PDB file of C-alpha atoms in Angstrom:
ATOM      1  CA  MET S 278     -14.739   3.101 -25.415  1.00  0.00           C
ATOM      2  CA  GLY S 279     -18.226   4.128 -24.248  1.00  0.00           C
ATOM      3  CA  GLN S 280     -18.900   6.864 -21.719  1.00  0.00           C
ATOM      4  CA  ALA S 281     -20.060   4.389 -19.051  1.00  0.00           C
ATOM      5  CA  SER S 282     -16.930   2.288 -19.554  1.00  0.00           C
ATOM      6  CA  THR S 283     -14.740   5.385 -19.271  1.00  0.00           C
ATOM      7  CA  ARG S 284     -16.381   6.370 -15.980  1.00  0.00           C
ATOM      8  CA  SER S 285     -15.979   2.816 -14.683  1.00  0.00           C
ATOM      9  CA  ASN S 286     -12.306   2.764 -15.662  1.00  0.00           C
ATOM     10  CA  ARG S 287     -11.672   6.081 -13.918  1.00  0.00           C
ATOM     11  CA  SER S 288     -13.523   4.880 -10.814  1.00  0.00           C
ATOM     12  CA  VAL S 289     -11.377   1.749 -10.579  1.00  0.00           C
ATOM     13  CA  VAL S 290      -8.162   3.742 -11.006  1.00  0.00           C
ATOM     14  CA  TYR S 291      -9.278   6.314  -8.447  1.00  0.00           C
ATOM     15  CA  GLU S 292     -10.233   3.698  -5.855  1.00  0.00           C
ATOM     16  CA  THR S 293      -6.978   1.806  -6.452  1.00  0.00           C
ATOM     17  CA  LEU S 294      -4.793   4.878  -6.051  1.00  0.00           C
ATOM     18  CA  ARG S 295      -6.775   6.114  -3.048  1.00  0.00           C
ATOM     19  CA  ARG S 296      -6.370   2.736  -1.340  1.00  0.00           C
ATOM     20  CA  LYS S 297      -2.625   2.755  -2.023  1.00  0.00           C
ATOM     21  CA  VAL S 298      -2.345   6.231  -0.466  1.00  0.00           C
ATOM     22  CA  LEU S 299      -4.461   5.386   2.595  1.00  0.00           C
ATOM     23  CA  THR S 300      -2.649   2.104   3.270  1.00  0.00           C
ATOM     24  CA  LEU S 301       0.716   3.877   2.917  1.00  0.00           C
ATOM     25  CA  GLU S 302       1.731   1.703  -0.034  1.00  0.00           C
ATOM     26  CA  LEU S 303       2.207   5.131  -1.571  1.00  0.00           C
ATOM     27  CA  PRO S 304       3.693   6.887   1.472  1.00  0.00           C
ATOM     28  CA  PRO S 305       3.465  10.583   2.341  1.00  0.00           C
ATOM     29  CA  GLY S 306       5.756  12.592   0.072  1.00  0.00           C
ATOM     30  CA  ALA S 307       6.061   9.917  -2.632  1.00  0.00           C
ATOM     31  CA  SER S 308       6.359  11.230  -6.189  1.00  0.00           C
ATOM     32  CA  LEU S 309       3.636  10.181  -8.621  1.00  0.00           C
ATOM     33  CA  SER S 310       4.393   9.672 -12.304  1.00  0.00           C
ATOM     34  CA  GLU S 311       1.342   9.513 -14.562  1.00  0.00           C
ATOM     35  CA  ASN S 312       3.255   7.348 -17.052  1.00  0.00           C
ATOM     36  CA  GLU S 313       4.478   4.905 -14.418  1.00  0.00           C
ATOM     37  CA  LEU S 314       1.096   4.639 -12.713  1.00  0.00           C
ATOM     38  CA  ALA S 315      -0.676   4.134 -16.049  1.00  0.00           C
ATOM     39  CA  ALA S 316       1.758   1.375 -17.008  1.00  0.00           C
ATOM     40  CA  ALA S 317       1.438  -0.323 -13.615  1.00  0.00           C
ATOM     41  CA  LEU S 318      -2.375  -0.230 -13.756  1.00  0.00           C
ATOM     42  CA  GLY S 319      -2.606  -1.120 -17.446  1.00  0.00           C
ATOM     43  CA  VAL S 320      -4.560   1.979 -18.410  1.00  0.00           C
ATOM     44  CA  SER S 321      -4.014   5.181 -20.353  1.00  0.00           C
ATOM     45  CA  ARG S 322      -2.789   8.374 -18.687  1.00  0.00           C
ATOM     46  CA  THR S 323      -6.245   9.995 -18.837  1.00  0.00           C
ATOM     47  CA  PRO S 324      -7.938   8.077 -15.967  1.00  0.00           C
ATOM     48  CA  VAL S 325      -4.744   8.402 -13.923  1.00  0.00           C
ATOM     49  CA  ARG S 326      -4.652  12.165 -14.462  1.00  0.00           C
ATOM     50  CA  GLU S 327      -8.355  12.485 -13.609  1.00  0.00           C
ATOM     51  CA  SER S 328      -7.915  10.350 -10.486  1.00  0.00           C
ATOM     52  CA  LEU S 329      -4.988  12.443  -9.298  1.00  0.00           C
ATOM     53  CA  ILE S 330      -7.155  15.552  -9.688  1.00  0.00           C
ATOM     54  CA  LEU S 331      -9.863  13.958  -7.532  1.00  0.00           C
ATOM     55  CA  LEU S 332      -7.311  12.906  -4.930  1.00  0.00           C
ATOM     56  CA  GLY S 333      -5.969  16.443  -5.016  1.00  0.00           C
ATOM     57  CA  GLU S 334      -9.430  17.765  -4.205  1.00  0.00           C
ATOM     58  CA  GLU S 335      -9.401  15.510  -1.136  1.00  0.00           C
ATOM     59  CA  GLY S 336      -5.990  16.834  -0.154  1.00  0.00           C
ATOM     60  CA  LEU S 337      -4.394  13.409  -0.521  1.00  0.00           C
ATOM     61  CA  VAL S 338      -2.284  14.456  -3.514  1.00  0.00           C
ATOM     62  CA  ARG S 339      -0.520  17.746  -4.202  1.00  0.00           C
ATOM     63  CA  VAL S 340       0.416  19.056  -7.622  1.00  0.00           C
ATOM     64  CA  PHE S 341       3.333  21.460  -7.942  1.00  0.00           C
ATOM     65  CA  PRO S 342       3.533  23.250 -11.313  1.00  0.00           C
ATOM     66  CA  LYS S 343       6.690  22.383 -13.267  1.00  0.00           C
ATOM     67  CA  VAL S 344       7.683  19.919 -10.542  1.00  0.00           C
ATOM     68  CA  GLY S 345       5.090  17.144 -10.472  1.00  0.00           C
ATOM     69  CA  SER S 346       2.498  15.361  -8.390  1.00  0.00           C
ATOM     70  CA  PHE S 347       3.189  13.932  -4.954  1.00  0.00           C
ATOM     71  CA  VAL S 348       1.313  12.128  -2.222  1.00  0.00           C
ATOM     72  CA  SER S 349       0.528  14.841   0.301  1.00  0.00           C
ATOM     73  CA  ARG S 350       2.245  14.678   3.628  1.00  0.00           C
ATOM     74  CA  VAL S 351       0.060  14.182   6.693  1.00  0.00           C
ATOM     75  CA  ASP S 352      -1.703  17.417   7.629  1.00  0.00           C
ATOM     76  CA  ALA S 353      -2.425  17.560  11.375  1.00  0.00           C
ATOM     77  CA  GLU S 354      -5.242  20.065  10.866  1.00  0.00           C
ATOM     78  CA  ARG S 355      -7.028  17.831   8.360  1.00  0.00           C
ATOM     79  CA  VAL S 356      -6.582  14.891  10.719  1.00  0.00           C
ATOM     80  CA  ALA S 357      -8.137  16.922  13.542  1.00  0.00           C
ATOM     81  CA  ASP S 358     -11.082  17.919  11.339  1.00  0.00           C
ATOM     82  CA  ALA S 359     -11.730  14.308  10.353  1.00  0.00           C
ATOM     83  CA  GLN S 360     -11.416  13.204  13.964  1.00  0.00           C
ATOM     84  CA  PHE S 361     -13.913  15.897  15.015  1.00  0.00           C
ATOM     85  CA  LEU S 362     -16.464  14.602  12.501  1.00  0.00           C
ATOM     86  CA  ARG S 363     -15.937  10.974  13.388  1.00  0.00           C
ATOM     87  CA  GLU S 364     -16.167  11.601  17.119  1.00  0.00           C
ATOM     88  CA  ALA S 365     -19.306  13.710  16.734  1.00  0.00           C
ATOM     89  CA  VAL S 366     -21.092  10.989  14.749  1.00  0.00           C
ATOM     90  CA  GLU S 367     -20.041   8.017  16.856  1.00  0.00           C
ATOM     91  CA  LEU S 368     -20.725   9.670  20.209  1.00  0.00           C
ATOM     92  CA  ALA S 369     -24.088  11.053  19.090  1.00  0.00           C
ATOM     93  CA  ALA S 370     -25.122   7.563  17.987  1.00  0.00           C
ATOM     94  CA  PHE S 371     -24.943   6.351  21.595  1.00  0.00           C
ATOM     95  CA  ASP S 372     -27.938   8.551  22.397  1.00  0.00           C
ATOM     96  CA  ASP S 373     -30.072   6.321  20.179  1.00  0.00           C
ATOM     97  CA  ILE S 374     -28.964   2.899  21.389  1.00  0.00           C
ATOM     98  CA  PRO S 375     -32.158   1.074  22.435  1.00  0.00           C
ATOM     99  CA  GLU S 376     -32.625  -0.694  25.745  1.00  0.00           C
ATOM    100  CA  THR S 377     -32.970  -4.011  23.906  1.00  0.00           C
ATOM    101  CA  LEU S 378     -29.851  -4.536  21.809  1.00  0.00           C
ATOM    102  CA  ASP S 379     -29.862  -6.417  18.515  1.00  0.00           C
ATOM    103  CA  PRO S 380     -28.485  -9.866  19.493  1.00  0.00           C
ATOM    104  CA  ASP S 381     -27.148 -10.538  15.994  1.00  0.00           C
ATOM    105  CA  VAL S 382     -25.082  -7.343  15.976  1.00  0.00           C
ATOM    106  CA  ILE S 383     -23.803  -8.059  19.500  1.00  0.00           C
ATOM    107  CA  ALA S 384     -22.765 -11.556  18.383  1.00  0.00           C
ATOM    108  CA  GLU S 385     -20.937 -10.069  15.384  1.00  0.00           C
ATOM    109  CA  LEU S 386     -19.130  -7.593  17.617  1.00  0.00           C
ATOM    110  CA  ARG S 387     -18.096 -10.313  20.059  1.00  0.00           C
ATOM    111  CA  ALA S 388     -16.788 -12.461  17.206  1.00  0.00           C
ATOM    112  CA  ASN S 389     -14.963  -9.442  15.814  1.00  0.00           C
ATOM    113  CA  LEU S 390     -13.204  -8.898  19.142  1.00  0.00           C
ATOM    114  CA  GLU S 391     -12.128 -12.534  19.245  1.00  0.00           C
ATOM    115  CA  GLN S 392     -10.552 -12.124  15.812  1.00  0.00           C
ATOM    116  CA  GLN S 393      -8.755  -9.005  17.018  1.00  0.00           C
ATOM    117  CA  ARG S 394      -7.052 -11.203  19.619  1.00  0.00           C
ATOM    118  CA  GLU S 395      -5.618 -13.594  17.031  1.00  0.00           C
ATOM    119  CA  PRO S 396      -1.820 -13.850  17.305  1.00  0.00           C
ATOM    120  CA  GLY S 397       0.229 -12.490  14.447  1.00  0.00           C
ATOM    121  CA  LEU S 398      -2.548 -10.219  13.182  1.00  0.00           C
ATOM    122  CA  ASP S 399      -1.120  -7.822  10.603  1.00  0.00           C
ATOM    123  CA  ILE S 400      -1.931  -4.126  10.593  1.00  0.00           C
ATOM    124  CA  GLU S 401      -4.275  -4.148   7.603  1.00  0.00           C
ATOM    125  CA  ARG S 402      -6.285  -7.058   8.984  1.00  0.00           C
ATOM    126  CA  PHE S 403      -6.588  -5.326  12.359  1.00  0.00           C
ATOM    127  CA  PHE S 404      -7.540  -2.084  10.624  1.00  0.00           C
ATOM    128  CA  ALA S 405     -10.359  -3.864   8.754  1.00  0.00           C
ATOM    129  CA  LEU S 406     -11.635  -5.431  11.989  1.00  0.00           C
ATOM    130  CA  ASP S 407     -11.403  -2.069  13.746  1.00  0.00           C
ATOM    131  CA  GLU S 408     -13.491  -0.453  11.011  1.00  0.00           C
ATOM    132  CA  ALA S 409     -16.087  -3.234  11.212  1.00  0.00           C
ATOM    133  CA  PHE S 410     -16.256  -2.875  15.004  1.00  0.00           C
ATOM    134  CA  HIS S 411     -16.974   0.854  14.900  1.00  0.00           C
ATOM    135  CA  HIS S 412     -19.479   0.348  12.097  1.00  0.00           C
ATOM    136  CA  GLY S 413     -21.156  -2.256  14.273  1.00  0.00           C
ATOM    137  CA  LEU S 414     -21.524   0.231  17.123  1.00  0.00           C
ATOM    138  CA  LEU S 415     -23.342   2.578  14.739  1.00  0.00           C
ATOM    139  CA  ARG S 416     -25.579  -0.269  13.598  1.00  0.00           C
ATOM    140  CA  LEU S 417     -26.619  -0.880  17.204  1.00  0.00           C
ATOM    141  CA  SER S 418     -28.028   2.644  17.312  1.00  0.00           C
ATOM    142  CA  GLY S 419     -29.778   2.288  13.950  1.00  0.00           C
ATOM    143  CA  HIS S 420     -27.321   4.627  12.219  1.00  0.00           C
ATOM    144  CA  GLY S 421     -25.225   2.096  10.345  1.00  0.00           C
ATOM    145  CA  ARG S 422     -25.682   3.921   7.053  1.00  0.00           C
ATOM    146  CA  ALA S 423     -23.919   6.974   8.500  1.00  0.00           C
ATOM    147  CA  TRP S 424     -20.669   4.996   8.439  1.00  0.00           C
ATOM    148  CA  SER S 425     -20.171   5.602   4.712  1.00  0.00           C
ATOM    149  CA  THR S 426     -20.192   9.359   5.382  1.00  0.00           C
ATOM    150  CA  VAL S 427     -17.601   8.933   8.120  1.00  0.00           C
ATOM    151  CA  VAL S 428     -15.408   6.765   5.875  1.00  0.00           C
ATOM    152  CA  ALA S 429     -15.522   9.273   3.018  1.00  0.00           C
ATOM    153  CA  ALA S 430     -14.371  12.076   5.319  1.00  0.00           C
ATOM    154  CA  LYS S 431     -11.560  10.389   7.196  1.00  0.00           C
ATOM    155  CA  GLY S 432      -8.895   9.651   4.599  1.00  0.00           C
ATOM    156  CA  HIS S 433      -6.323  11.859   6.324  1.00  0.00           C
ATOM    157  CA  LEU S 434      -7.228  10.366   9.687  1.00  0.00           C
ATOM    158  CA  ASP S 435      -6.815   6.826   8.345  1.00  0.00           C
ATOM    159  CA  ARG S 436      -3.284   7.547   7.164  1.00  0.00           C
ATOM    160  CA  ALA S 437      -2.407   8.955  10.579  1.00  0.00           C
ATOM    161  CA  ARG S 438      -3.959   5.944  12.291  1.00  0.00           C
ATOM    162  CA  ARG S 439      -1.926   3.537  10.175  1.00  0.00           C
ATOM    163  CA  LEU S 440       1.257   5.454  10.907  1.00  0.00           C
ATOM    164  CA  GLY S 441       0.357   5.234  14.592  1.00  0.00           C
ATOM    165  CA  LEU S 442      -0.203   1.488  14.368  1.00  0.00           C
ATOM    166  CA  HIS S 443       3.251   1.077  12.832  1.00  0.00           C
ATOM    167  CA  GLU S 444       4.624   3.159  15.710  1.00  0.00           C
ATOM    168  CA  THR S 445       2.998   1.187  18.534  1.00  0.00           C
ATOM    169  CA  ASN S 446       4.117  -2.201  19.761  1.00  0.00           C
ATOM    170  CA  GLY S 447       1.094  -4.345  19.017  1.00  0.00           C
ATOM    171  CA  VAL S 448      -2.616  -3.620  19.052  1.00  0.00           C
ATOM    172  CA  GLY S 449      -3.479  -5.064  22.461  1.00  0.00           C
ATOM    173  CA  ARG S 450      -4.286  -1.667  23.965  1.00  0.00           C
ATOM    174  CA  PHE S 451      -6.823  -0.914  21.251  1.00  0.00           C
ATOM    175  CA  VAL S 452      -8.441  -4.336  21.587  1.00  0.00           C
ATOM    176  CA  ASP S 453      -8.782  -3.852  25.353  1.00  0.00           C
ATOM    177  CA  GLU S 454     -10.425  -0.482  24.742  1.00  0.00           C
ATOM    178  CA  HIS S 455     -12.862  -2.067  22.279  1.00  0.00           C
ATOM    179  CA  HIS S 456     -13.802  -4.657  24.893  1.00  0.00           C
ATOM    180  CA  ALA S 457     -14.385  -1.948  27.499  1.00  0.00           C
ATOM    181  CA  ILE S 458     -16.615   0.032  25.145  1.00  0.00           C
ATOM    182  CA  LEU S 459     -18.741  -2.950  24.170  1.00  0.00           C
ATOM    183  CA  ASP S 460     -19.028  -4.231  27.756  1.00  0.00           C
ATOM    184  CA  ALA S 461     -20.276  -0.795  28.876  1.00  0.00           C
ATOM    185  CA  VAL S 462     -22.858  -0.721  26.068  1.00  0.00           C
ATOM    186  CA  VAL S 463     -24.117  -4.231  26.867  1.00  0.00           C
ATOM    187  CA  SER S 464     -24.382  -3.421  30.589  1.00  0.00           C
ATOM    188  CA  GLY S 465     -26.398  -0.303  29.775  1.00  0.00           C
ATOM    189  CA  ASP S 466     -23.748   2.104  31.050  1.00  0.00           C
ATOM    190  CA  ILE S 467     -23.864   4.418  28.052  1.00  0.00           C
ATOM    191  CA  SER S 468     -22.116   7.229  29.910  1.00  0.00           C
ATOM    192  CA  SER S 469     -19.055   5.057  30.510  1.00  0.00           C
ATOM    193  CA  ALA S 470     -19.215   3.755  26.960  1.00  0.00           C
ATOM    194  CA  ARG S 471     -19.221   7.317  25.668  1.00  0.00           C
ATOM    195  CA  ASP S 472     -16.246   8.321  27.833  1.00  0.00           C
ATOM    196  CA  SER S 473     -14.293   5.223  26.809  1.00  0.00           C
ATOM    197  CA  LEU S 474     -15.016   5.764  23.126  1.00  0.00           C
ATOM    198  CA  ARG S 475     -13.981   9.408  23.299  1.00  0.00           C
ATOM    199  CA  SER S 476     -10.627   8.536  24.888  1.00  0.00           C
ATOM    200  CA  HIS S 477     -10.165   5.678  22.439  1.00  0.00           C
ATOM    201  CA  LEU S 478     -10.725   7.865  19.400  1.00  0.00           C
ATOM    202  CA  ARG S 479      -8.513  10.683  20.652  1.00  0.00           C
ATOM    203  CA  ALA S 480      -5.554   8.378  21.274  1.00  0.00           C
ATOM    204  CA  VAL S 481      -4.596   8.904  17.635  1.00  0.00           C
ATOM    205  CA  PHE S 482      -3.257  12.349  18.510  1.00  0.00           C
ATOM    206  CA  ASP S 483      -0.667  10.913  20.905  1.00  0.00           C
ATOM    207  CA  ASP S 484       0.371   8.382  18.276  1.00  0.00           C
ATOM    208  CA  ILE S 485       0.718  11.158  15.689  1.00  0.00           C
ATOM    209  CA  GLU S 486       3.063  13.120  17.924  1.00  0.00           C
ATOM    210  CA  LYS S 487       5.244  10.068  18.506  1.00  0.00           C
ATOM    211  CA  THR S 488       5.440   9.451  14.763  1.00  0.00           C
ATOM    212  CA  ARG S 489       6.091  13.136  14.018  1.00  0.00           C
ATOM    213  CA  ARG S 490       9.056  13.190  16.403  1.00  0.00           C
ATOM    214  CA  ARG S 491      10.561  10.127  14.784  1.00  0.00           C
ATOM    215  CA  SER S 492       9.690  10.883  11.131  1.00  0.00           C
ATOM    216  CA  PRO S 493       8.972  14.607  10.674  1.00  0.00           C
ATOM    217  CA  GLU S 494       9.376  14.293   6.906  1.00  0.00           C
ATOM    218  CA  LEU S 495       6.011  12.496   6.742  1.00  0.00           C
ATOM    219  CA  PHE S 496       4.127  15.544   8.016  1.00  0.00           C
ATOM    220  CA  ALA S 497       3.129  18.767   6.324  1.00  0.00           C
ATOM    221  CA  ALA S 498       5.187  21.836   7.174  1.00  0.00           C
ATOM    222  CA  ASP S 499       3.799  25.348   7.527  1.00  0.00           C
ATOM    223  CA  ASP S 500       6.522  26.963   5.420  1.00  0.00           C
ATOM    224  CA  GLY S 501       5.245  26.316   1.897  1.00  0.00           C
ATOM    225  CA  THR S 502       7.872  23.634   1.279  1.00  0.00           C
ATOM    226  CA  VAL S 503       8.050  22.491  -2.341  1.00  0.00           C
ATOM    227  CA  PRO S 504       9.580  19.131  -3.304  1.00  0.00           C
ATOM    228  CA  VAL S 505      12.359  18.819  -5.849  1.00  0.00           C
ATOM    229  CA  ARG S 506      11.907  15.990  -8.331  1.00  0.00           C
ATOM    230  CA  ARG S 507      15.040  13.903  -8.627  1.00  0.00           C
ATOM    231  CA  SER S 508      15.473  10.175  -9.074  1.00  0.00           C
ATOM    232  CA  ILE S 509      14.035  10.159  -5.567  1.00  0.00           C
ATOM    233  CA  ALA S 510      11.742  12.995  -4.549  1.00  0.00           C
ATOM    234  CA  VAL S 511      13.365  15.353  -2.071  1.00  0.00           C
ATOM    235  CA  TRP S 512      11.436  17.888   0.002  1.00  0.00           C
ATOM    236  CA  GLU S 513      13.503  20.999   0.581  1.00  0.00           C
TER     237      GLU S 513
END
């Protein structure tokens, strides 16, 4: 296998495993077997091992010597850091929104909001629409390319957001907030848009606390807890 093919293989495995972690298909605390993952993905152990190292560098996977590798539990401090970055970028972008808005982007955002109202929308579909909506707001300001930087930095935040969406009863509140933000932007009331966006983005912290109270095992402890590998991983 050539070097380029090896890199491509590793990239596919990494992106697949990262997506499974972020979408909670591999939930916080889940044990990760190189052999099982390699068999499931139809690859050798090498790209799996390399991908787990990369995910470890992001803090999404933890490796415990002589115990094994596990999906990291949600770290509130990492979530707060990612939220800080996201909020800083998205709020700053409002300063550069022009007086004349791009009609094509506005039309896309309106259509996006209509899709968010569709009955029976599952969490992953809403999450994708939510991402596209916030990217669209950045595009209005001419900073659409900054979204990739935000996405790369918010893996921990995305897991927390998904946990929060599972905790809440429906997504109507978030859709209403999106409407309020866009309406303020279109009317030229950037100050209100900024305030609404800030409150909207910070709502994740309330959702995290609700989830933590119900499922504390999903969150990182401050006591150096090490899991014990059994037929089912147990954190003690």
